[in-house]
Coordinates of C-alpha atoms and ligand atoms in Angstrom, one line a residue:
M4 CA -13.3 18.5 5.2
R5 CA -11.0 18.7 8.4
T6 CA -8.7 15.6 8.7
S7 CA -7.3 14.3 11.7
I8 CA -5.1 11.2 12.8
A9 CA -5.1 9.1 15.9
T10 CA -1.5 9.1 17.5
V11 CA -1.8 5.5 17.7
C12 CA -1.4 5.1 13.8
L13 CA 2.2 6.5 14.0
S14 CA 5.5 5.5 15.5
G15 CA 7.8 7.3 18.1
T16 CA 7.6 9.5 21.1
L17 CA 4.3 11.5 21.2
E18 CA 6.3 14.6 19.8
D19 CA 7.5 12.5 16.9
R20 CA 3.9 11.6 16.3
L21 CA 2.8 15.1 16.6
D22 CA 5.3 16.6 14.4
A23 CA 4.8 13.9 11.8
A24 CA 1.0 14.5 11.6
A25 CA 1.5 18.3 11.3
A26 CA 4.1 18.1 8.5
A27 CA 1.8 16.0 6.7
G28 CA -0.8 18.5 6.7
F29 CA -3.3 17.3 9.2
D30 CA -5.6 19.6 10.9
G31 CA -5.8 17.7 14.2
V32 CA -5.3 14.6 16.2
E33 CA -6.7 12.0 18.5
I34 CA -4.5 11.5 21.5
F35 CA -4.6 7.8 22.4
E36 CA -4.4 7.5 26.1
N37 CA -1.4 5.1 26.4
D38 CA 0.7 7.4 24.3
L39 CA 0.2 10.3 26.8
I40 CA 0.8 8.1 29.6
A41 CA 4.0 7.0 28.4
S42 CA 5.0 10.6 27.5
S43 CA 7.3 12.6 29.6
S44 CA 5.8 15.7 28.6
S45 CA 3.0 17.4 30.9
P46 CA -0.4 17.8 29.4
E47 CA 0.2 21.5 29.1
S48 CA 3.3 21.0 27.1
I49 CA 1.4 18.7 24.5
R50 CA -1.2 21.3 24.4
A51 CA 1.4 24.1 23.7
R52 CA 3.3 21.7 21.0
T53 CA 0.0 20.8 19.1
R54 CA -1.0 24.6 19.2
D55 CA 2.5 25.6 17.8
L56 CA 2.1 22.9 15.1
G57 CA -1.4 24.2 14.3
L58 CA -3.1 21.0 15.3
S59 CA -6.1 20.7 17.4
I60 CA -6.9 17.8 19.7
D61 CA -10.1 16.6 18.5
L62 CA -10.5 13.6 20.5
Y63 CA -9.3 12.0 23.7
Q64 CA -9.5 8.4 23.6
P65 CA -10.3 5.4 24.9
F66 CA -12.2 5.4 28.1
R67 CA -13.2 2.0 28.8
D68 CA -15.6 -0.3 30.7
A69 CA -17.9 2.4 31.7
E70 CA -21.4 1.4 30.7
G71 CA -23.2 -1.6 32.0
A72 CA -20.8 -1.4 35.2
P73 CA -22.1 -3.2 38.3
P74 CA -23.4 -0.4 40.4
D75 CA -21.0 -1.1 43.2
R76 CA -18.1 -0.6 40.5
F77 CA -19.8 2.5 39.0
A78 CA -18.6 5.2 41.6
A79 CA -14.9 4.2 40.5
V80 CA -15.9 4.9 36.9
E81 CA -17.2 8.3 37.9
R82 CA -14.2 9.1 39.7
R83 CA -12.0 8.0 36.7
M84 CA -14.1 10.0 34.3
R85 CA -13.8 13.0 36.4
A86 CA -9.8 12.7 36.6
K87 CA -9.9 12.2 32.7
L88 CA -12.0 15.1 32.2
D89 CA -9.7 17.2 34.3
L90 CA -6.8 15.8 32.1
M91 CA -8.7 16.8 28.9
A92 CA -9.0 20.4 30.3
R93 CA -5.5 20.6 30.6
L94 CA -4.9 19.1 27.2
G95 CA -7.4 21.5 25.8
A96 CA -9.5 18.7 24.4
D97 CA -13.5 18.7 24.6
T98 CA -14.4 15.1 23.5
V99 CA -13.7 11.9 25.0
L100 CA -14.4 8.4 23.3
V101 CA -16.1 6.1 25.5
C102 CA -15.8 2.6 23.9
S103 CA -18.3 -0.2 24.8
S104 CA -17.4 -2.4 27.7
V105 CA -15.5 -5.6 27.5
A106 CA -15.2 -6.3 31.3
P107 CA -16.6 -9.9 32.2
D108 CA -18.8 -8.4 35.0
T109 CA -20.4 -6.0 32.5
I110 CA -24.3 -6.0 32.8
G111 CA -26.3 -6.4 29.6
D112 CA -29.0 -4.0 30.4
D113 CA -29.8 -1.0 27.8
A114 CA -31.6 1.1 30.5
L115 CA -28.6 0.9 33.0
A116 CA -26.2 1.6 30.2
A117 CA -28.2 4.7 29.0
A118 CA -28.5 6.1 32.9
Q119 CA -25.0 5.6 33.4
L120 CA -23.7 7.3 30.4
R121 CA -26.3 10.0 31.3
T122 CA -24.5 10.6 34.4
L123 CA -21.1 10.6 32.6
A124 CA -22.4 13.2 30.3
D125 CA -23.4 15.2 33.1
L126 CA -19.9 15.3 34.3
A127 CA -18.7 16.2 30.7
A128 CA -21.4 19.0 30.2
E129 CA -20.4 20.5 33.5
R130 CA -17.0 21.3 31.8
G131 CA -18.6 22.0 28.4
M132 CA -17.3 18.8 27.0
R133 CA -18.9 15.8 25.1
I134 CA -19.0 11.9 25.3
A135 CA -18.7 9.8 22.0
Y136 CA -19.8 6.3 22.7
E137 CA -18.3 3.7 20.3
A138 CA -19.3 0.1 19.9
L139 CA -16.4 -2.1 19.7
A140 CA -17.0 -5.0 17.2
W141 CA -16.0 -7.1 20.4
G142 CA -17.8 -5.3 23.0
R143 CA -19.3 -7.4 25.7
H144 CA -22.8 -6.7 25.3
V145 CA -22.8 -3.6 22.7
S146 CA -20.9 -4.7 19.6
T147 CA -23.0 -2.8 16.8
W148 CA -23.5 0.7 15.8
D149 CA -27.1 0.5 15.9
H150 CA -27.1 -0.9 19.5
S151 CA -24.8 2.0 20.6
W152 CA -27.3 4.4 18.8
E153 CA -30.2 2.9 20.6
I154 CA -28.5 3.5 23.9
V155 CA -27.4 7.0 23.1
R156 CA -31.0 7.9 22.0
R157 CA -32.2 6.4 25.1
A158 CA -30.0 8.3 27.0
G159 CA -31.1 11.6 25.6
H160 CA -28.4 13.8 26.8
P161 CA -27.0 16.6 24.7
A162 CA -23.5 16.2 25.7
L163 CA -23.7 12.3 24.8
G164 CA -23.5 11.2 20.9
L165 CA -22.0 8.5 18.8
C166 CA -18.3 7.6 17.6
L167 CA -18.6 5.6 14.4
D168 CA -15.8 3.7 13.5
S169 CA -15.5 2.2 9.9
F170 CA -13.6 -0.9 11.1
H171 CA -16.2 -2.0 13.7
V172 CA -19.2 -1.5 11.4
L173 CA -17.7 -3.1 8.3
S174 CA -15.6 -5.8 9.7
R175 CA -18.9 -7.3 11.0
G176 CA -20.7 -6.9 7.6
S177 CA -23.2 -4.6 9.5
D178 CA -25.8 -2.9 7.4
F179 CA -25.1 0.7 7.6
A180 CA -27.6 2.4 5.5
G181 CA -29.5 3.4 8.8
I182 CA -26.8 5.6 9.6
R183 CA -28.3 8.0 7.2
S184 CA -31.2 8.6 9.5
V185 CA -29.2 9.4 12.7
P186 CA -29.3 13.2 13.3
G187 CA -26.0 14.6 12.1
E188 CA -25.4 16.3 15.4
K189 CA -25.7 13.2 17.3
I190 CA -22.7 11.7 15.4
L191 CA -19.9 13.4 17.4
F192 CA -16.9 11.6 15.8
L193 CA -15.9 9.5 12.9
Q194 CA -13.1 7.3 12.8
L195 CA -11.8 5.7 9.5
A196 CA -9.8 2.5 9.2
D197 CA -9.7 0.0 6.2
A198 CA -8.5 -3.6 6.4
P199 CA -7.7 -6.7 4.2
R200 CA -10.4 -9.1 4.2
L201 CA -9.3 -11.7 6.6
A202 CA -11.4 -14.7 8.2
M203 CA -10.0 -14.3 11.8
D204 CA -10.9 -13.1 15.3
V205 CA -12.3 -9.5 14.9
L206 CA -10.1 -8.3 18.0
Q207 CA -6.8 -9.4 16.4
W208 CA -7.9 -8.4 13.0
S209 CA -8.4 -5.0 14.4
R210 CA -5.5 -4.6 16.6
H211 CA -2.7 -5.7 14.2
H212 CA -4.1 -5.5 10.4
R213 CA -6.0 -2.2 10.2
L214 CA -5.0 -0.1 7.2
F215 CA -5.6 3.5 6.0
P216 CA -8.7 3.9 3.6
L217 CA -8.2 2.3 0.1
Q218 CA -5.5 0.1 1.3
G219 CA -7.6 -2.7 2.3
G220 CA -10.9 -4.5 1.2
L221 CA -13.6 -2.7 3.0
D222 CA -16.0 -0.2 1.5
L223 CA -14.8 3.1 3.2
A224 CA -16.4 5.2 0.3
A225 CA -19.7 3.9 0.9
F226 CA -19.5 4.0 4.6
T227 CA -18.1 7.6 4.9
Q228 CA -20.6 8.9 2.5
A229 CA -23.6 7.4 4.6
V230 CA -22.0 9.1 7.7
L231 CA -21.9 12.4 5.5
D232 CA -25.4 12.0 4.4
A233 CA -26.6 11.9 8.0
G234 CA -25.2 15.3 8.4
Y235 CA -21.9 14.6 10.1
T236 CA -19.6 17.8 10.1
G237 CA -16.8 16.7 12.3
P238 CA -13.2 15.5 10.8
L239 CA -12.6 12.5 9.0
S240 CA -10.2 11.1 11.4
L241 CA -7.8 8.1 10.8
E242 CA -7.3 5.4 13.5
V243 CA -5.3 2.3 12.4
F244 CA -3.6 0.0 14.6
N245 CA -1.0 -1.6 12.2
D246 CA 1.9 -3.9 13.2
V247 CA 4.1 -2.4 10.4
F248 CA 3.1 1.3 10.6
R249 CA 3.8 1.2 14.5
Q250 CA 7.5 0.5 13.7
A251 CA 7.8 2.6 10.5
D252 CA 9.0 6.1 10.0
P253 CA 6.3 8.3 11.2
H254 CA 6.8 11.0 8.9
R255 CA 6.5 8.5 6.0
T256 CA 3.3 7.0 7.5
A257 CA 1.7 10.4 8.1
V258 CA 2.0 11.4 4.4
D259 CA 0.8 7.8 3.3
A260 CA -2.3 8.4 5.6
R261 CA -3.1 11.8 4.1
R262 CA -2.8 10.5 0.8
S263 CA -5.5 8.1 1.7
L264 CA -7.7 10.7 2.8
I265 CA -7.3 12.9 -0.1
A266 CA -8.1 10.1 -2.5
L267 CA -11.2 9.2 -0.2
A268 CA -12.4 12.5 -0.1
S269 CA -12.3 13.1 -3.9
G270 CA -14.9 10.3 -4.3
L271 CA -17.3 12.0 -1.5
N272 CA -20.3 14.1 -2.1
G273 CA -19.7 13.9 -6.0
G274 CA -16.2 15.2 -5.4
A275 CA -17.2 18.6 -3.9
D276 CA -14.8 18.2 -1.1
G277 CA -11.7 18.0 -2.7
A278 CA -11.7 17.4 -6.6
L279 CA -8.5 15.5 -7.7
T280 CA -7.4 15.9 -11.3
P281 CA -8.5 12.5 -13.0
A282 CA -6.0 9.8 -13.9
P283 CA -5.5 10.1 -17.4
A284 CA -5.4 6.9 -19.4
L285 CA -2.1 5.1 -19.6
D286 CA -0.9 3.6 -22.9
G287 CA 1.9 1.3 -21.8
I288 CA 5.5 1.6 -20.7
A289 CA 7.4 3.8 -22.7
F290 CA 10.9 2.7 -21.1
T291 CA 12.4 1.1 -18.3
E292 CA 15.6 2.3 -16.8
L293 CA 18.1 0.0 -15.3
G294 CA 20.8 1.2 -13.1
V295 CA 24.1 -0.5 -13.9
D296 CA 27.6 -0.3 -12.6
P297 CA 31.0 -0.8 -14.4
S298 CA 30.7 -4.5 -13.5
S299 CA 26.9 -5.2 -14.3
A300 CA 26.9 -2.9 -17.5
P301 CA 28.8 -5.4 -19.9
E302 CA 26.8 -8.3 -18.3
M303 CA 23.5 -6.4 -19.1
E304 CA 24.6 -5.4 -22.4
T305 CA 25.5 -8.9 -23.5
L306 CA 22.2 -10.0 -22.2
L307 CA 20.4 -7.7 -24.1
R308 CA 22.2 -8.4 -27.3
A309 CA 21.5 -12.0 -26.8
L310 CA 17.9 -11.3 -26.4
G311 CA 18.0 -9.5 -29.9
F312 CA 18.0 -6.1 -28.7
A313 CA 20.2 -3.3 -30.4
H314 CA 22.0 -0.1 -28.7
T315 CA 19.9 2.1 -30.8
G316 CA 20.6 5.4 -29.2
Q317 CA 23.0 7.3 -27.0
H318 CA 22.0 9.9 -24.6
R319 CA 23.0 13.6 -25.5
S320 CA 24.3 14.5 -22.2
K321 CA 24.4 11.6 -20.0
A322 CA 25.9 8.0 -19.7
V323 CA 22.6 6.5 -20.7
Q324 CA 22.1 4.0 -23.5
L325 CA 18.9 3.3 -25.3
W326 CA 18.3 -0.3 -26.2
E327 CA 15.3 -1.3 -28.4
Q328 CA 13.5 -4.2 -29.9
G329 CA 9.8 -4.1 -30.9
A330 CA 8.1 -1.7 -28.4
A331 CA 10.4 -2.7 -25.9
R332 CA 12.8 0.0 -24.8
I333 CA 15.5 -0.2 -22.1
L334 CA 17.8 2.6 -20.9
L335 CA 21.0 1.5 -19.0
N336 CA 22.0 4.4 -16.8
A337 CA 25.7 4.1 -15.9
G338 CA 25.9 7.7 -14.5
A339 CA 23.1 7.9 -12.3
P340 CA 23.6 8.3 -8.2
S341 CA 22.8 5.1 -6.6
P342 CA 18.8 4.8 -6.1
A343 CA 17.3 5.7 -2.9
E344 CA 17.7 3.2 0.0
G345 CA 15.7 0.1 -0.6
S346 CA 15.0 0.5 -4.5
A347 CA 16.8 -1.9 -6.7
A348 CA 18.3 -2.1 -10.1
I349 CA 15.0 -0.9 -11.8
R350 CA 15.8 2.8 -11.0
A351 CA 13.1 4.3 -13.2
F352 CA 10.3 3.6 -15.7
A353 CA 8.3 5.8 -17.9
L354 CA 4.5 5.6 -18.4
E355 CA 3.2 6.7 -21.8
S356 CA 0.4 9.0 -20.5
T357 CA -2.2 10.6 -22.8
Q358 CA -1.7 13.9 -20.8
P359 CA 1.7 13.7 -19.0
E360 CA 1.2 17.1 -17.2
Q361 CA -2.2 16.1 -16.0
S362 CA -0.8 12.8 -14.7
A363 CA 2.0 14.9 -12.7
R364 CA -0.6 17.2 -11.3
R365 CA -2.6 14.4 -9.9
A366 CA 0.7 12.8 -8.5
E367 CA 1.4 16.2 -6.9
Q368 CA -2.3 16.7 -5.5
L369 CA -1.6 13.1 -3.9
L370 CA 1.5 14.2 -2.3
A371 CA 3.8 12.0 -4.4
R372 CA 7.5 13.3 -3.9
P373 CA 8.5 15.2 -7.0
L374 CA 11.9 14.7 -8.5
P375 CA 14.0 17.4 -9.9
R376 CA 13.6 17.6 -13.7
R377 CA 16.3 16.0 -15.6
R378 CA 16.1 18.8 -18.3
R379 CA 18.8 20.4 -20.5
Q380 CA 18.3 22.8 -23.2
S381 CA 16.9 20.8 -26.2
E382 CA 16.0 18.0 -23.8
A383 CA 12.5 16.8 -23.4
D384 CA 10.9 18.1 -20.2
L385 CA 10.4 14.9 -18.3
T386 CA 7.9 15.1 -15.1
A387 CA 8.8 12.5 -12.6
V388 CA 7.7 11.6 -9.0
A389 CA 9.2 9.0 -6.7
A390 CA 7.3 5.8 -5.8
P391 CA 7.4 4.7 -2.1
D392 CA 10.5 2.4 -2.9
G393 CA 12.4 5.3 -4.7
T394 CA 11.8 4.0 -8.1
E395 CA 11.2 7.0 -10.3
V396 CA 8.2 7.3 -12.3
F397 CA 8.0 9.5 -15.6
F398 CA 5.1 10.6 -17.4
V399 CA 5.7 10.8 -21.0
R400 CA 4.4 10.9 -24.5
T401 CA 7.0 9.1 -27.0
S402 CA 5.6 10.8 -30.1
P403 CA 5.4 13.0 -31.9
A404 CA 8.6 14.4 -30.4
G405 CA 9.7 13.4 -26.8
W406 CA 12.2 11.8 -24.6
H407 CA 13.3 9.7 -27.6
D408 CA 14.8 12.7 -29.3
D409 CA 17.1 13.0 -26.3
F410 CA 19.1 10.1 -27.9
L411 CA 21.3 10.4 -30.9
P412 CA 20.9 7.3 -33.1
T413 CA 23.8 5.1 -33.4
G414 CA 22.8 3.3 -36.6
E415 CA 22.3 0.1 -35.0
T416 CA 19.2 -1.8 -35.5
A417 CA 17.8 -4.8 -33.6
A418 CA 18.6 -8.2 -34.8
G419 CA 15.3 -9.3 -33.1
A420 CA 14.3 -12.4 -31.2
G421 CA 10.6 -12.2 -30.9
I422 CA 10.5 -9.6 -28.2
T423 CA 7.4 -7.3 -28.9
G424 CA 7.2 -5.1 -25.8
I425 CA 7.5 -4.8 -22.0
D426 CA 4.7 -7.1 -20.5
H427 CA 5.2 -6.1 -16.8
L428 CA 7.5 -4.9 -14.1
S429 CA 8.1 -6.8 -10.8
L430 CA 9.1 -4.4 -8.1
A431 CA 10.2 -6.1 -4.9
Q432 CA 9.1 -3.6 -2.3
P433 CA 10.8 -2.8 1.0
F434 CA 9.1 -4.5 4.2
D435 CA 7.7 -1.2 5.4
R436 CA 6.5 0.2 1.9
Y437 CA 4.3 -2.6 0.7
D438 CA 0.8 -1.0 1.7
E439 CA 2.1 2.5 1.0
A440 CA 3.2 1.4 -2.5
A441 CA -0.3 -0.2 -3.2
L442 CA -2.2 3.0 -2.3
F443 CA 0.3 4.8 -4.4
Y444 CA -0.1 2.9 -7.6
R445 CA -3.9 2.8 -7.1
T446 CA -4.6 6.4 -6.5
V447 CA -1.8 8.4 -8.1
L448 CA -1.7 6.2 -11.2
G449 CA -5.5 5.3 -11.2
M450 CA -4.7 1.5 -11.3
A451 CA -6.6 -1.5 -10.0
D452 CA -6.0 -4.6 -8.4
D453 CA -5.5 -7.5 -10.7
E454 CA -4.3 -10.6 -8.9
A455 CA -3.2 -11.0 -5.4
G456 CA -1.3 -14.2 -4.0
E457 CA 0.8 -15.3 -0.9
F458 CA 3.3 -18.1 -1.3
A459 CA 6.2 -19.8 0.5
A460 CA 9.5 -19.0 -1.0
P461 CA 12.7 -20.6 -0.1
F462 CA 13.4 -17.9 2.6
G463 CA 10.1 -17.0 3.8
L464 CA 6.6 -16.3 2.9
V465 CA 6.2 -13.6 0.1
R466 CA 3.1 -11.7 -0.6
T467 CA 2.4 -10.3 -4.1
L468 CA -0.3 -8.0 -5.7
A469 CA -0.5 -7.2 -9.4
I470 CA -1.9 -3.9 -10.2
R471 CA -2.9 -2.7 -13.7
D472 CA -4.3 0.2 -15.6
P473 CA -7.9 -0.2 -16.7
G474 CA -6.7 -0.8 -20.3
R475 CA -4.1 -3.5 -19.3
R476 CA -1.5 -1.7 -21.0
V477 CA 0.5 -1.1 -17.9
R478 CA 1.0 -4.0 -15.3
I479 CA 3.2 -3.8 -12.3
A480 CA 3.7 -6.9 -9.8
L481 CA 4.3 -5.8 -6.3
S482 CA 6.0 -8.1 -3.7
V483 CA 7.0 -8.1 -0.2
P484 CA 8.2 -10.8 2.4
V485 CA 5.3 -11.2 5.0
L486 CA 7.8 -11.0 7.8
R487 CA 10.8 -8.9 8.0
R488 CA 13.5 -11.3 6.6
G489 CA 15.7 -12.9 9.5
E490 CA 19.4 -13.7 9.6
W491 CA 19.2 -17.0 7.8
A492 CA 17.9 -15.5 4.6
P493 CA 20.4 -14.4 2.2
A494 CA 21.7 -10.8 2.5
I495 CA 21.3 -10.0 -1.1
P496 CA 17.8 -8.3 -1.6
H497 CA 14.9 -9.9 -3.6
P498 CA 15.9 -9.1 -7.1
Q499 CA 13.6 -6.6 -9.3
H500 CA 12.6 -8.1 -12.5
L501 CA 11.5 -6.7 -16.1
T502 CA 9.2 -9.2 -18.0
L503 CA 9.4 -9.0 -21.8
A504 CA 6.6 -10.2 -23.8
T505 CA 7.6 -12.4 -26.9
S506 CA 5.4 -13.5 -29.8
D507 CA 7.3 -16.9 -29.7
L508 CA 9.3 -18.2 -26.7
A509 CA 10.8 -20.7 -28.7
V510 CA 12.6 -18.1 -31.0
T511 CA 13.7 -16.0 -28.0
A512 CA 15.0 -19.2 -26.3
A513 CA 16.9 -20.3 -29.2
A514 CA 18.5 -16.8 -29.5
L515 CA 19.6 -17.0 -25.9
R516 CA 21.0 -20.4 -26.5
A517 CA 22.7 -19.3 -29.5
A518 CA 24.4 -16.7 -27.5
G519 CA 25.5 -19.1 -24.7
V520 CA 23.1 -17.6 -22.0
E521 CA 21.9 -20.3 -19.7
T522 CA 18.4 -19.7 -18.6
A523 CA 17.5 -20.3 -14.9
P524 CA 17.6 -24.3 -14.6
I525 CA 14.0 -25.3 -13.9
P526 CA 14.0 -28.9 -11.8
G527 CA 12.6 -32.0 -13.1
N528 CA 10.3 -32.2 -10.3
Y529 CA 8.6 -29.2 -11.5
Y530 CA 7.8 -30.8 -14.8
D531 CA 6.6 -34.2 -13.0
D532 CA 4.2 -31.9 -11.0
L533 CA 3.0 -30.0 -14.0
D534 CA 2.2 -33.2 -15.7
A535 CA 0.4 -34.6 -12.6
R536 CA -1.8 -31.5 -12.2
L537 CA -2.4 -30.6 -15.9
A538 CA -1.9 -33.6 -18.1
L539 CA -0.6 -31.3 -20.8
P540 CA -0.6 -32.5 -24.4
L541 CA 2.9 -34.4 -25.1
A542 CA 3.9 -32.0 -27.5
L543 CA 3.5 -28.9 -25.1
R544 CA 5.5 -30.9 -22.3
G545 CA 8.2 -31.6 -24.4
K546 CA 8.4 -28.1 -25.7
L547 CA 8.4 -26.6 -22.1
H548 CA 11.0 -29.0 -21.0
S549 CA 13.2 -28.5 -23.7
L550 CA 13.1 -24.8 -23.6
G551 CA 13.5 -24.8 -19.6
A552 CA 10.4 -22.9 -19.5
M553 CA 7.7 -22.7 -16.8
Y554 CA 3.9 -22.8 -17.5
D555 CA 0.6 -21.5 -16.2
E556 CA -3.0 -21.4 -17.5
D557 CA -6.1 -19.6 -16.8
E558 CA -9.6 -20.1 -18.2
R559 CA -8.7 -18.0 -21.3
G560 CA -5.2 -19.3 -22.2
Q561 CA -1.6 -20.1 -21.5
Y562 CA 1.5 -18.6 -20.2
L563 CA 5.2 -19.6 -20.9
Q564 CA 7.9 -18.2 -19.0
L565 CA 11.7 -18.1 -19.2
F566 CA 14.1 -16.6 -16.7
T567 CA 17.5 -15.1 -17.5
P568 CA 20.2 -15.3 -14.8
V569 CA 20.2 -12.6 -12.3
V570 CA 22.7 -9.8 -13.2
G571 CA 24.7 -8.0 -10.7
G572 CA 22.6 -9.8 -7.9
R573 CA 19.8 -7.2 -8.4
V574 CA 17.8 -7.8 -11.5
F575 CA 16.8 -10.2 -14.0
I576 CA 14.7 -10.4 -17.2
E577 CA 11.8 -12.7 -17.7
I578 CA 10.3 -13.5 -21.2
V579 CA 6.9 -14.4 -21.3
E580 CA 4.6 -15.6 -24.1
R581 CA 0.7 -15.1 -23.4
V582 CA -1.2 -17.2 -25.5
N583 CA -5.0 -16.9 -26.3
G584 CA -5.4 -13.9 -23.8
Y585 CA -4.1 -15.4 -20.7
R586 CA -4.3 -12.7 -18.1
G587 CA -2.3 -13.9 -14.9
Y588 CA 1.3 -13.4 -13.8
G589 CA 2.2 -17.1 -13.0
F590 CA 2.8 -16.3 -9.4
A591 CA 2.3 -19.9 -8.5
N592 CA 5.5 -20.5 -10.0
D593 CA 7.6 -17.8 -8.2
P594 CA 9.0 -20.2 -5.5
V595 CA 10.5 -22.6 -8.0
R596 CA 11.9 -19.9 -10.1
M597 CA 13.5 -18.3 -6.9
A598 CA 15.0 -21.7 -5.9
A599 CA 16.2 -22.1 -9.5
H600 CA 18.0 -18.6 -9.4
R601 CA 19.6 -19.6 -6.1
A602 CA 20.7 -23.0 -7.6
Q603 CA 22.3 -21.1 -10.4
R604 CA 24.0 -18.7 -8.4
L605 CA 25.4 -21.2 -6.1
R606 CA 26.6 -23.1 -9.0
K607 CA 28.3 -20.0 -10.5
E608 CA 30.1 -19.4 -7.2
V609 CA 31.4 -22.8 -7.3
R610 CA 32.6 -22.4 -10.9
D611 CA 34.2 -19.0 -10.2
Ligands
DHB879 O1 -8.8 -1.9 20.1 C1 -9.2 -1.3 21.2 O2 -9.3 -1.3 22.2 C2 -9.9 0.2 20.4 C3 -9.7 1.4 21.4 C4 -10.3 2.6 20.9 C5 -10.9 2.5 19.7 O3 -11.7 3.5 19.2 C6 -11.0 1.2 18.8 O4 -11.7 1.3 17.6 C7 -10.7 0.1 19.1
MG880 MG1 -12.4 3.5 17.2

């Protein structure tokens, strides 16, 4: 299937946008009128550029306030249409999108609308062009796809058909099953956009919050399938108005956009249009790699020892230490180049894949950035790709012989402090990368959303999304500031963190205390509120308070959390005990934890 993208999805000059669309592998573009008007290039040179880039111009849009115009205004509409059709001839475009009228003086009369569109279609037909009529969800009189179809049907003109836009249909909750019975040749264009489910004015929702397919909460797969079932054969075209994408690097956005279409297409027509290698089952996080520098390395080593870890292995060729306890494996990498812009101290993690090569193949099909292999003779062949924030993601099998053999045993064994494994990773995302990251984890790794939240942290609103594999063996919590941080917020980035599972938080807490590690100081106000909300048994209250732990519960069980200090300003470790199958992440506690870490840092600054 051909793929296309509207220039309005991307940032920069029109040339920047065209270059990015071509580089990401799109076949065509929709030229958004404002982008052309603002461009200093002539239509002829835009045409030449798209041709040189191998792009077709699949649509020129939008043409506004055409149908239902009062008769005395319609002559001006015709004049404007002639001008735009002439412009399209210069561009080499043959289809123009007419969106349903919003002007207050629009007349709500289907017969008039059909007659006027017929007149405009005559003008298009004279030039061998076509008009695709789209119902905007907020159109003055025409706001549903079936109403637009009724008018197109009435007009009965061969150069007039429909443009279907998933957002306008799905945002209104319209029934779209009937699309299957529209003759395929009358659907001239298909625009795809997803969006988060928000209860807000539909125009604002559309103009600011659209997302690429599979990034939001609308059922793009079912909608697109219905349009294909009708016999539509044109391109799958993305039309996304999004405040963040409008100011992000267009090359990255275009790749993100293509990834969304590749993933969407793999689920259409039973996979006939672009089968993807299925995501192999994941079996846990094999290891997490922390980048350390000369000042944070000893601090992190002391902390790991306090937590009962032992330095069990030393890499054969690199300045990388392996620390282990139970199934928790942490690499401290002192020799790596500083991680990519925006990524933090968790520089890599390895996923235990039942079929690492297949995981890597799928990642490549979904345009994940491959990383050079870190291989030397006799070392395990690790396949890795970069997540959107630069974090390296490895696909490994730990047994029978794998990455673990690259480490020479030191002979040390872990003293143990209850740690059983890695519970989850919390990866703070750069502001521009959040939706891209969610799509990456969903599609490349075949993970599913687990829990989403939004809370007021001390320095601004933070949005979180936990993603997990179907077997709940790999959990990743993404977070991002809702707005780009202002000048008042501390300059240090939001820290990443690694969450370890313990079989008994009291044992781990005692080990930390014995080693002189002060956990993040949880305020008394927090415990008073816990008591007011949950009326916990006295013994549990006492325990939480004495451990300095935080608490959450769901319908299944309980969650006890403890936080180490932030090391090097970039990363901390959380220790959690899940009791009776609690499934959440304690997100509601995050603001208090953030404030506690800040209080701890300020106190330390005063002491130092
Ligand atoms: O927001 C708009 O005005 C607008 C314009 C053209 C479209 O195709 C669309 O879906 C929305
Ligand atoms: Mg549209």
